[in-house]
C-alpha positions in Angstrom: 78.2 106.5 116.1 80.9 108.5 117.7 84.5 108.5 116.6 85.6 107.1 120.0 83.1 104.1 119.8 84.7 100.9 121.2 84.2 99.0 117.9 86.6 101.4 116.1 84.1 101.7 113.2 81.9 104.5 112.2 78.7 104.3 110.2 78.4 106.0 106.9 74.8 107.1 106.4 73.5 106.9 102.9 70.4 108.9 103.6 70.2 112.1 105.6 68.9 111.9 109.2 65.5 113.4 109.9 64.7 115.9 112.5 62.1 114.6 114.9 59.7 116.5 116.9 60.3 116.5 120.7 59.3 113.3 122.4 59.1 111.3 119.2 61.6 108.6 120.1 65.4 108.1 120.6 67.5 110.9 119.1 71.1 111.4 118.5 73.1 114.6 119.3 71.2 117.8 118.4 67.9 116.0 118.1 68.8 114.0 114.9 67.6 110.4 114.5 70.5 108.2 113.3 69.9 106.2 110.2 71.2 102.7 109.5 73.9 102.5 106.8 76.9 100.5 105.7 79.5 100.2 108.5 83.0 101.4 107.5 86.1 100.5 109.3 87.7 104.0 109.0 91.1 102.9 110.5 91.4 100.2 107.9 90.3 102.6 105.1 93.0 105.1 106.2 95.7 102.4 106.3 94.7 101.4 102.7 94.7 105.1 101.6 98.1 105.7 103.2 99.5 102.6 101.5 98.2 103.7 98.1 99.6 107.2 98.5 103.0 105.8 99.5 103.0 103.4 96.6 102.2 106.1 94.1 104.6 108.6 95.7 107.5 106.1 95.5 106.5 105.1 91.9 106.8 108.7 90.8 110.0 109.2 92.7 109.0 111.7 95.4 110.3 111.5 98.9 107.9 112.3 101.8 109.7 115.6 102.2 109.3 116.5 98.5 105.6 115.6 98.5 105.1 117.6 101.7 106.8 120.7 100.2 104.8 120.4 96.9 101.5 120.0 98.9 102.2 122.7 101.4 101.9 120.4 104.4 104.4 119.0 106.9 106.5 115.9 106.3 105.0 114.6 109.5 101.5 114.9 108.0 102.5 112.8 105.0 104.2 110.3 107.2 101.2 109.9 109.5 98.9 109.6 106.5 101.0 106.9 104.8 101.4 105.0 108.1 97.6 104.9 108.5 97.7 107.1 111.6 95.9 109.9 109.9 92.3 109.1 111.0 91.8 112.7 112.0 93.6 114.2 108.9 91.6 117.1 107.6 90.1 116.6 104.1 92.0 119.7 103.1 95.4 118.0 103.8 94.3 115.0 101.8 93.3 117.2 98.9 96.6 119.2 99.1 98.6 115.9 99.0 96.4 114.6 96.1 97.3 117.5 93.8 101.1 116.9 93.4 100.5 113.2 93.3 98.1 113.5 90.4 100.4 116.1 88.7 103.4 113.6 89.0 101.3 110.8 87.5 100.1 113.0 84.7 103.8 113.8 84.0 104.5 110.1 83.2 104.3 108.5 79.8 100.6 107.4 79.8 101.5 104.2 77.8 103.2 102.7 80.9 100.1 103.2 83.1 97.3 100.7 83.1 94.0 101.5 81.5 92.2 102.1 84.8 94.7 104.5 86.1 94.8 106.4 82.8 91.0 106.6 82.9 91.2 107.8 86.5 93.6 110.5 85.6 91.4 111.6 82.6 88.4 111.9 84.9 90.5 113.6 87.7 89.1 111.4 90.4 90.8 110.9 93.7 93.1 107.9 94.3 91.5 106.3 97.3 90.6 103.0 98.7 87.0 102.0 98.1 84.3 103.2 100.4 81.5 100.7 100.3 81.0 100.0 96.6 82.7 103.2 95.4 86.4 103.8 94.5 89.1 101.8 92.9 90.5 98.4 93.7 94.2 97.9 94.3 95.3 97.6 90.7 98.8 97.6 89.3 100.0 101.1 88.3 101.4 99.9 85.0 100.3 97.5 82.3 103.3 95.3 83.2 104.0 95.0 86.9 107.7 94.4 86.0 107.9 98.1 84.8 106.7 99.2 88.2 109.3 97.1 89.9 112.1 98.5 87.7 111.0 102.1 88.4 110.8 101.4 92.1 114.3 99.9 92.0 115.6 102.9 90.1 114.1 105.4 92.5 115.5 103.6 95.6 119.1 104.0 94.3 121.1 107.1 95.2 121.2 109.5 92.2 124.9 108.8 91.6 124.1 105.0 91.0 121.1 105.5 88.7 123.2 105.9 85.6 125.0 102.6 86.3 121.7 100.9 86.9 120.4 102.2 83.5 123.6 101.1 81.8 123.3 97.6 83.2 119.6 97.4 82.3 120.4 98.6 78.7 123.2 96.1 78.3 121.0 93.3 79.6 118.1 94.2 77.3 120.5 94.4 74.3 122.0 91.1 75.2 118.5 89.5 75.5 117.3 91.1 72.2 120.4 89.7 70.4 120.1 86.2 71.8 119.4 83.4 69.3 115.8 82.1 69.2 116.8 78.8 70.8 118.3 80.7 73.7 115.3 83.0 74.1 112.9 80.1 74.9 115.2 78.9 77.7 115.3 82.1 79.6 
């Protein structure tokens, strides 16, 4: 199927097409016979990929501009990819963006990441939405989703307010740790 097909989907062919001899039946471009395969909604796949890249980028505390600079691509390329408008994004751009994202994830304390993400980092696989039966499902990035929320809140604050945020969180944690057992059960 062509990229401009009205259905908006492309077919992924599991087996290679075969060259036919002239006059041997319907042929695709350049004389190749198309093979049936699972249908992939590439626009949806790109939206999911973009959402995952954005989620991880924000989790590790990178702005689009910082990620673009580290990857050697334009900020617009990162923006288009995250917004799911990157259907024609070259694989090289995806690979360039993947490198600093993986580097940033590897720089985190592995104990806060979930088992699947740690395994993925160990195996140096790409972070991507599933294609057919391959890939990773949308799993939390940490063992405790609350940790992910705290880190996201921290990164959303201006740098000058982060110290205050940490002080408040420390005081709250200390207060909760020192609470009597009867009070702890009511929280």
